[in-house]
Tab-separated table of C-alpha atoms in Angstrom:
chain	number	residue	atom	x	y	z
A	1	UNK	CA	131.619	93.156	76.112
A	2	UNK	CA	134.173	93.685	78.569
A	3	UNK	CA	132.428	95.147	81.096
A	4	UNK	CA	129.684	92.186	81.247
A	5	UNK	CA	132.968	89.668	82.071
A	6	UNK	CA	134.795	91.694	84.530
A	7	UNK	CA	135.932	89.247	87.722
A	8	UNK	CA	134.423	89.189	91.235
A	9	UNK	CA	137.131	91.343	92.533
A	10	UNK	CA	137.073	93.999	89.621
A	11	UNK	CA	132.861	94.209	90.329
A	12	UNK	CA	133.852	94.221	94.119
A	13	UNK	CA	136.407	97.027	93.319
A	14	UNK	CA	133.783	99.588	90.953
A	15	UNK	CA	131.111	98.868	94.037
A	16	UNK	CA	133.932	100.014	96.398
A	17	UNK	CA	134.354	103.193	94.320
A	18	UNK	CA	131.010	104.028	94.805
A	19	UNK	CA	130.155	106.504	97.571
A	20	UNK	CA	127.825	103.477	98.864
A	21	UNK	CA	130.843	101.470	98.920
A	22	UNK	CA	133.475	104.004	100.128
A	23	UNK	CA	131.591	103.703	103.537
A	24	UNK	CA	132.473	100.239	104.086
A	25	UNK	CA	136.434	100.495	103.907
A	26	UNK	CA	135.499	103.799	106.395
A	27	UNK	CA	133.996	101.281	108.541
A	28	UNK	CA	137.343	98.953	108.349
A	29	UNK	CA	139.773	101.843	109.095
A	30	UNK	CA	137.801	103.371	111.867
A	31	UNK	CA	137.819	100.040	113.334
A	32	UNK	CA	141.461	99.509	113.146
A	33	UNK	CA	142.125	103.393	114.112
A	34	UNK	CA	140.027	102.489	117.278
A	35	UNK	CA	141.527	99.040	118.302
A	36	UNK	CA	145.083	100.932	118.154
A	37	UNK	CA	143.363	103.482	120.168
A	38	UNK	CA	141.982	101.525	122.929
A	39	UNK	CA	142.841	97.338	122.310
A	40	UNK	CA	140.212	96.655	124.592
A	41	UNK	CA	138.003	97.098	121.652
A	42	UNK	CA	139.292	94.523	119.468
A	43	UNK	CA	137.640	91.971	121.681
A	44	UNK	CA	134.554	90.316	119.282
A	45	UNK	CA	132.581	90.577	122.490
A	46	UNK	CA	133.087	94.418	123.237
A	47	UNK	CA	132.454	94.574	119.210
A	48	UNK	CA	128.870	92.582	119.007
A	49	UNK	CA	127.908	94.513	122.019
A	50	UNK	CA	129.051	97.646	120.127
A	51	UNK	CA	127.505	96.712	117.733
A	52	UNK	CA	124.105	95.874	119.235
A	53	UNK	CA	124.233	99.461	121.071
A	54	UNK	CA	124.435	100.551	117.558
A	55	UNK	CA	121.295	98.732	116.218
A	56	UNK	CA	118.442	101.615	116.996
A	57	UNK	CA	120.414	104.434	115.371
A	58	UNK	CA	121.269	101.864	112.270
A	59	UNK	CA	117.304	101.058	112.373
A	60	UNK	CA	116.300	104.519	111.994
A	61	UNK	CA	118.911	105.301	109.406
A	62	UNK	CA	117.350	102.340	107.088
A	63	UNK	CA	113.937	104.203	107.652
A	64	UNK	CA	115.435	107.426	107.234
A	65	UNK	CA	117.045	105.881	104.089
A	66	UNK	CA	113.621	105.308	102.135
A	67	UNK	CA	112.670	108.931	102.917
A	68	UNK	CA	115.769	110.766	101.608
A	69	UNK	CA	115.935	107.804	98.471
A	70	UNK	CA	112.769	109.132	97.737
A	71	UNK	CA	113.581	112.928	97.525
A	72	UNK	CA	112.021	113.921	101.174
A	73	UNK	CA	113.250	114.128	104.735
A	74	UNK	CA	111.513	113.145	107.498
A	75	UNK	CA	112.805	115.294	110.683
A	76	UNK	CA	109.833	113.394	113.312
A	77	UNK	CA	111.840	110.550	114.098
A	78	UNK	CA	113.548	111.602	117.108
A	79	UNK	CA	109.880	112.785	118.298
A	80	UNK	CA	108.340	109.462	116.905
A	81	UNK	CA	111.233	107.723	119.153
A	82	UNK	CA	110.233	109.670	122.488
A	83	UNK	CA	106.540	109.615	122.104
A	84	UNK	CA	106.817	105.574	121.538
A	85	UNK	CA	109.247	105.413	124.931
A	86	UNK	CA	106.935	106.957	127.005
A	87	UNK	CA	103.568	105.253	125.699
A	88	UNK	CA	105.765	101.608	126.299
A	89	UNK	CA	106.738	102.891	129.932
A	90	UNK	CA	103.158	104.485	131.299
A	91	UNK	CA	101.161	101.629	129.043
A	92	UNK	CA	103.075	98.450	130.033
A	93	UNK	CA	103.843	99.111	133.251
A	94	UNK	CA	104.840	96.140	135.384
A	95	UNK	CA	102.154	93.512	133.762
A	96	UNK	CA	103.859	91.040	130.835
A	97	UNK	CA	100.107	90.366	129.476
A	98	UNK	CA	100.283	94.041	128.098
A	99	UNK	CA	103.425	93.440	126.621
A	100	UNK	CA	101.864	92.164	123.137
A	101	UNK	CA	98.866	94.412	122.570
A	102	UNK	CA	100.519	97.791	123.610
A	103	UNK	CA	103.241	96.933	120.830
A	104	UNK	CA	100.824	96.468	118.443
A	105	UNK	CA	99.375	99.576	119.350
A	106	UNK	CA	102.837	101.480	119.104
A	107	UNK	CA	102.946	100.104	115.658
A	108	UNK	CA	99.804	101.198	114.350
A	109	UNK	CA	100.645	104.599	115.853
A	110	UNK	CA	103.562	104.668	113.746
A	111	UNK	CA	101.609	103.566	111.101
A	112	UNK	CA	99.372	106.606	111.663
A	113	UNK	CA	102.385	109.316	111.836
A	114	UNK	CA	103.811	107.989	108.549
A	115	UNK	CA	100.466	108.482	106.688
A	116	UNK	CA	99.927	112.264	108.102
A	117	UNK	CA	103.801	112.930	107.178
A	118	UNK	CA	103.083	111.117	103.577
A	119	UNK	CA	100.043	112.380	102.459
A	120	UNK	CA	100.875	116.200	103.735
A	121	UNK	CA	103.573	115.726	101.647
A	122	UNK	CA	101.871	114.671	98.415
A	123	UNK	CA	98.446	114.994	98.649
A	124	UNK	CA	98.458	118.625	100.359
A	125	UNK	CA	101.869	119.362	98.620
A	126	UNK	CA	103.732	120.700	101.263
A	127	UNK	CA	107.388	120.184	101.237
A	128	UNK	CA	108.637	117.256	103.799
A	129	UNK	CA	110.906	119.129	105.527
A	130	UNK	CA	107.833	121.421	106.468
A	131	UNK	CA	105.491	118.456	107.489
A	132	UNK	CA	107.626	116.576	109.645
A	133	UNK	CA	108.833	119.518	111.818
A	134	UNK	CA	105.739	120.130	112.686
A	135	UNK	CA	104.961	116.644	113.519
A	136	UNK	CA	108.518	116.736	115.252
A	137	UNK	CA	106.912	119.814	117.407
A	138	UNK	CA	103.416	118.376	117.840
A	139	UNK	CA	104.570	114.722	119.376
A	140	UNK	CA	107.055	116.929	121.195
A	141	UNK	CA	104.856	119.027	122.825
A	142	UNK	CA	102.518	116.487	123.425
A	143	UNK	CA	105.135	114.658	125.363
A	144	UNK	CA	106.225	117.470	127.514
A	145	UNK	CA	102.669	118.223	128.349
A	146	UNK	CA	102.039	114.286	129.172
A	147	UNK	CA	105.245	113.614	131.565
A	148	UNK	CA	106.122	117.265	132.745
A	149	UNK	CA	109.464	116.886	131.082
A	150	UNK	CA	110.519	113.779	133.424
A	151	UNK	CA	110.815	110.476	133.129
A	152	UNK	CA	107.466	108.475	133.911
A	153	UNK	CA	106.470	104.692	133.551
A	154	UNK	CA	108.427	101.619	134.545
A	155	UNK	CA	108.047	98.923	132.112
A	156	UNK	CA	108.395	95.028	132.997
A	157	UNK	CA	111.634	93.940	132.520
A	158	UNK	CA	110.556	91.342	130.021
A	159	UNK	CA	109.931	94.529	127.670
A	160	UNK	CA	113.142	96.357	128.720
A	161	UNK	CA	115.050	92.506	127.832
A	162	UNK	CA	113.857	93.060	123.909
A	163	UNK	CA	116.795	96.088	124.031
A	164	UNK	CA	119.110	94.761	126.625
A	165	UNK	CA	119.081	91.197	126.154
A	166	UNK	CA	120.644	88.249	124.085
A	167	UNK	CA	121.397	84.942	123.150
A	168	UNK	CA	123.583	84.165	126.129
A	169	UNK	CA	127.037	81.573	126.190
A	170	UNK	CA	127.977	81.926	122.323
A	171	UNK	CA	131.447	80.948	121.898
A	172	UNK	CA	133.997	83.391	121.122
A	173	UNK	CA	131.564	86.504	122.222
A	174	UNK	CA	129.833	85.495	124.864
A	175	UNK	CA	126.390	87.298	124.188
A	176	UNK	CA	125.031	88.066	120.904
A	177	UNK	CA	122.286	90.810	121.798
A	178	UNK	CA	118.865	91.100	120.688
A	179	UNK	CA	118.843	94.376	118.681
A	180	UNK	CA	121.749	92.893	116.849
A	181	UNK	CA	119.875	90.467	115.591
A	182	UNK	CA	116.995	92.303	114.787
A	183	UNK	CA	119.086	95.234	112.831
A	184	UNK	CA	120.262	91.853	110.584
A	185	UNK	CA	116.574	90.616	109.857
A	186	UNK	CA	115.274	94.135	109.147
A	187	UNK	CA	118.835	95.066	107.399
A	188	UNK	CA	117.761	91.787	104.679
A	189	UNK	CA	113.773	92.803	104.380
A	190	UNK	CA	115.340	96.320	102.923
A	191	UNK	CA	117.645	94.923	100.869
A	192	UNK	CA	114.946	92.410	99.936
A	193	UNK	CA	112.770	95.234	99.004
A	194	UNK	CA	114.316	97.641	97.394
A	195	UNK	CA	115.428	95.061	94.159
A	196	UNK	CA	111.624	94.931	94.130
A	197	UNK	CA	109.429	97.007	91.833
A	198	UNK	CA	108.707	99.124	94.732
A	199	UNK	CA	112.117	99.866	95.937
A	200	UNK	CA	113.531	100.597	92.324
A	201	UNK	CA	110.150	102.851	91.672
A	202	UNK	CA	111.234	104.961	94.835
A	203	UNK	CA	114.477	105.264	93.807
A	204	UNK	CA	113.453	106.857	90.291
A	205	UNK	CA	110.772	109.034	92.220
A	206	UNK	CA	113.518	110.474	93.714
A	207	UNK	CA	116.117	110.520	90.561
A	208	UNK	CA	113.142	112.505	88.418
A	209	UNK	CA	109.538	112.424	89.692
A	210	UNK	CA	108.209	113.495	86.653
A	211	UNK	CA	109.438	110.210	84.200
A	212	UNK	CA	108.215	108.088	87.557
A	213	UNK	CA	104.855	109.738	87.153
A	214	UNK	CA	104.288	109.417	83.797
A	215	UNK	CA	105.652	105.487	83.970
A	216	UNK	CA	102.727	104.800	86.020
A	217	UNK	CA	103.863	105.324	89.483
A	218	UNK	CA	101.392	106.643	91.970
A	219	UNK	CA	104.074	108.897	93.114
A	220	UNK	CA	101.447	109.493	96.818
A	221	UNK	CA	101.256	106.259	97.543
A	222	UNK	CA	104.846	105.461	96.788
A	223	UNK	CA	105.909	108.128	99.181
A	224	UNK	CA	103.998	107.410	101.926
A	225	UNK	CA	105.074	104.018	102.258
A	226	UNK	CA	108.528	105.239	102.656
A	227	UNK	CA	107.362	107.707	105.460
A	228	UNK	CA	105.291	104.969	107.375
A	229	UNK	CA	108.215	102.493	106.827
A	230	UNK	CA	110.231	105.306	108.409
A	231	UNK	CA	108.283	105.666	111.732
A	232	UNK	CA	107.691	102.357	111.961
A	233	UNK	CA	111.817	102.226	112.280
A	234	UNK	CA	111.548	104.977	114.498
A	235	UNK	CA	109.211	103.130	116.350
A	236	UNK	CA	111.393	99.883	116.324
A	237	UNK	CA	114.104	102.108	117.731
A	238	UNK	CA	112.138	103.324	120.638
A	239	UNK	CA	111.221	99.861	121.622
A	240	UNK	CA	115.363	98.887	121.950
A	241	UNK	CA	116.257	102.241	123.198
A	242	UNK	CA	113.496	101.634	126.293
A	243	UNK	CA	116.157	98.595	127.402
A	244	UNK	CA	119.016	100.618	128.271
A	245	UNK	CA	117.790	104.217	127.980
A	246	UNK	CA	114.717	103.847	130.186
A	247	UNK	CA	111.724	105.998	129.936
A	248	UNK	CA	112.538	109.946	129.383
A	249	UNK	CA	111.216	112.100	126.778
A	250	UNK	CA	114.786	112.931	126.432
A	251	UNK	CA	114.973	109.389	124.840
A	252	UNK	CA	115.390	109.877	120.847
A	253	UNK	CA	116.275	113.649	120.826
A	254	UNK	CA	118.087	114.234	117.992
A	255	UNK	CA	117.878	111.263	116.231
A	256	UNK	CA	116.588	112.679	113.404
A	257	UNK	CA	119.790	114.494	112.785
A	258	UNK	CA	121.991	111.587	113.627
A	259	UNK	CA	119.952	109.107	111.548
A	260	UNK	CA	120.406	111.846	108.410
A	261	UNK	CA	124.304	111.719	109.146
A	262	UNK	CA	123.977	108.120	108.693
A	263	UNK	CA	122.511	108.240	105.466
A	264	UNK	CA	125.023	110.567	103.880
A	265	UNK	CA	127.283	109.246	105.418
A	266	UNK	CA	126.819	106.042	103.983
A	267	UNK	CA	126.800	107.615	100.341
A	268	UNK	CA	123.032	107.953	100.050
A	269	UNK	CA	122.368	111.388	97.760
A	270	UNK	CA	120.256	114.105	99.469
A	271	UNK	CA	117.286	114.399	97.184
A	272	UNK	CA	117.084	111.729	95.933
A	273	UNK	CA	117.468	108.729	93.271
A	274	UNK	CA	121.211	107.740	94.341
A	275	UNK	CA	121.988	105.299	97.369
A	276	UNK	CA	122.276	102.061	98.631
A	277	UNK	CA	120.115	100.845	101.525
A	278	UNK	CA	122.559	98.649	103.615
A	279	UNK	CA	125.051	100.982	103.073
A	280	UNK	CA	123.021	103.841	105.228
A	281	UNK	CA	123.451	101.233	107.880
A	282	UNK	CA	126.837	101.002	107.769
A	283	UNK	CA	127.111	105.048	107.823
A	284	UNK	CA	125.611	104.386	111.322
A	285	UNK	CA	128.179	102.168	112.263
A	286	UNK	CA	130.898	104.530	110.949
A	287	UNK	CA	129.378	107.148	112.682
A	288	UNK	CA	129.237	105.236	116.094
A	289	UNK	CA	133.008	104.165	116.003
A	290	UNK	CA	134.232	107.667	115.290
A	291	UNK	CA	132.320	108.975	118.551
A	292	UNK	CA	134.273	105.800	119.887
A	293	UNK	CA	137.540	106.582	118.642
A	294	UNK	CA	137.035	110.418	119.571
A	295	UNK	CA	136.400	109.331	123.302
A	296	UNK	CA	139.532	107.083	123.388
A	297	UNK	CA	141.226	109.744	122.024
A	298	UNK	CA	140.162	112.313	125.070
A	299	UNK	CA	137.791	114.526	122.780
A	300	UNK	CA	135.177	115.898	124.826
A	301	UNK	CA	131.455	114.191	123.771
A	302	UNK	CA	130.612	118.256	123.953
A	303	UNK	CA	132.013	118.392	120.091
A	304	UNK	CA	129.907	115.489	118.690
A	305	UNK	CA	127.323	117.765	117.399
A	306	UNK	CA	129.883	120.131	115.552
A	307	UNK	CA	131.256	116.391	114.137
A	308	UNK	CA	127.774	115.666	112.962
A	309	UNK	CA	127.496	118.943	110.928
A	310	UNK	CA	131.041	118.683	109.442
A	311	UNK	CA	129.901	114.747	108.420
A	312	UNK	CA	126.880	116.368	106.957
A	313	UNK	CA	128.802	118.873	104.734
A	314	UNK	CA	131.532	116.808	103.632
A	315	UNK	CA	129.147	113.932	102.793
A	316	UNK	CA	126.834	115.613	100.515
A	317	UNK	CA	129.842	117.304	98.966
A	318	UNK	CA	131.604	114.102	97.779
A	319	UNK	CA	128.542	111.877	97.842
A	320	UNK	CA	126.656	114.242	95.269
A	321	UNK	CA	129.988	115.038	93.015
A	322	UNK	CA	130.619	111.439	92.853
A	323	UNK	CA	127.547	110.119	91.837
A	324	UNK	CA	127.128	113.495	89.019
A	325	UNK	CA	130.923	111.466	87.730
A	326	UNK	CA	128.748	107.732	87.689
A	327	UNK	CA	126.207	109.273	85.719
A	328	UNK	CA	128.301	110.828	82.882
A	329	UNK	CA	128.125	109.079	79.825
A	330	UNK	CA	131.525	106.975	78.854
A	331	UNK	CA	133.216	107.503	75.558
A	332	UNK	CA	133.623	105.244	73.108
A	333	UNK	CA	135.026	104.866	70.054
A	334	UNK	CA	133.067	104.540	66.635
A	335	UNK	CA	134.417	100.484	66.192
A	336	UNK	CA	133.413	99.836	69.821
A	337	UNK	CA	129.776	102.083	69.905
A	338	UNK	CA	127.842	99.313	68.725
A	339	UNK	CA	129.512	96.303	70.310
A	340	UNK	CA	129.327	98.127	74.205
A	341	UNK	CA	126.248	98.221	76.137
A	342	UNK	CA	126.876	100.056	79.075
A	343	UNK	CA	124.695	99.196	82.046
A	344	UNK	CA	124.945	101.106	85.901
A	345	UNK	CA	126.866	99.580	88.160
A	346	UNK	CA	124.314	97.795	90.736
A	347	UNK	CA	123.281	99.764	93.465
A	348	UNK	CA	123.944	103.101	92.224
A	349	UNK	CA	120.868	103.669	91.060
A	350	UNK	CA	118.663	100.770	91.820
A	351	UNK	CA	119.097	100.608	95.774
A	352	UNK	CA	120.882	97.202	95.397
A	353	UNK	CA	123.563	95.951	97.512
């Protein structure tokens, strides 16, 4: 019965030990680590702003998140990102009326992506990984053909304010920026969603397919949801990134990598069934203030890429050995077998947070 009546801070401390929850004291020590690196960044304004340059990656790696929860990948985004960048800058142009309806229609593109990725993946049954990269070379190569490899389109500047702009004159820090805000709404729909029965039947599609099937679950439909809730991130992203990236199909490359990083980084299990949702967001976050702290310490931006794949290993590694240790079943002696119901801690296998 112990377990049922542990305090706040001993709940607080099991979430912690969690690979989901490791991610946040990462967060706090890379922080520190980069304020005694350069003070300027202890300033809350040069933090929200940080943080608001952060928002598109942290976007795509909640999208990204529902994908991998699931037991896929989706390796588009970065395409799904470029090809939404230039359709806002050749589409919009410099006329605010079109503002409205060509959003709409970079939604319902996204829409459209995420059912081809989903239903090649279940309905045609081949594997994710396979599906998106060609989607990741179709958009691709459409946008080369489209723009000739350089940037095109010049979007009004009430469009580009949606990724550059805030809520201006807050005390303290100054500006609190639009994506920021936007990262916290779509940060609570997630959590929001996955204590519903559709977030906790993704998760156990990806912890064992087979038991989700046979509970019911219709295991294409689940799975496509997750793929068009990942493009429509994607698509999300592209919107902010137009702001202060401007329009280049160069816009977005790579995401899909960086948005994966994210994910592990933030404890989520590759292939499935193990993760929390907020927490791939915060592996974002992490990930942004170590390039931070790496440039204040003189590294070279050249090495971010080896970084990434050194995240990648180390992640899974721990993230996938640590969660195998959650899972094991506790021992218990005969007097105490009956009077102990053990239940997971929340998040761990639920998507909680």
């Amino acid at each position: 019965m112990a377990d049922h009546h542990r305090s706040l801070g001993g709940r607080a401390a099991a979430a912690l030990a969690t690979p989901g929850g490791a991610v946040y004291v990462l967060v706090l020590l890379l922080l520190v680590a980069t304020i005694a690196a350069n003070p300027n960044f202890g300033d809350p304004g040069v933090v929200i702003r940080f943080l608001g340059r952060t928002a598109p990656i942290a976007i795509a790696a909640i999208g990204q998140y529902y994908v991998i929860v699931s037991g896929e990948f989706d390796l588009s985004m970065g395409a799904v990102v470029a090809a939404q960048v230039v359709m806002a800058g050749n589409l919009i142009g410099q006329d605010d009326s079109r503002i409205l309806p060509v959003m709409v229609l970079m939604l319902a593109v996204g829409v459209l992506i995420g059912v081809l990725n989903g239903l090649g993946t279940t309905l045609l049954g081949v594997p994710s990984f396979i599906v998106t990269l060609g989607m990741m070379l179709a958009l691709g190569g459409l946008v080369d053909h489209l723009t000739g490899g350089a940037a095109t389109g010049n979007p009004a500047d009430t469009f580009r304010e949606i990724g550059r702009g805030g809520i201006q004159d807050v005390p303290v820090v100054d500006v609190i920026p639009y994506p920021l805000l936007i990262l916290l709404v779509l940060g609570a729909l997630a959590s929001w969603s996955m204590r519903r029965p559709f977030g906790r039947s993704l998760v156990a599609a990806g912890d064992n397919a087979d038991a989700a099937r046979v509970s019911g679950s219709s295991l294409w439909w689940l799975k496509t949801r997750a793929f068009i809730i990942s493009s429509l991130s994607a698509t999300v992203a592209g919107i902010l990134l137009v702001g202060y990236a401007g329009v280049h199909p160069s816009v977005g490359q790579g995401y899909e990598f960086t948005a994966i990083t994210a994910v592990v980084l933030g404890g989520v299990l590759l292939g499935g069934g193990r993760g929390w949702v907020l927490s791939a967001a915060a592996g974002a976050v992490a990930l942004e203030l170590l390039f931070v702290l790496l440039t204040a310490l003189g590294v070279e931006s050249t090495w971010r890429a080896t970084v990434q794949g050194l995240i990648i290993i180390a992640a899974v590694a721990v993230a996938g050995r640590a969660w195998q240790r959650g899972r094991r079943p506790r021992r218990t002696s005969p007097s105490s077998r009956h009077l102990t119901h053990h239940q997971p801690t929340p998040g761990t296998t639920t998507g909680d947070n």
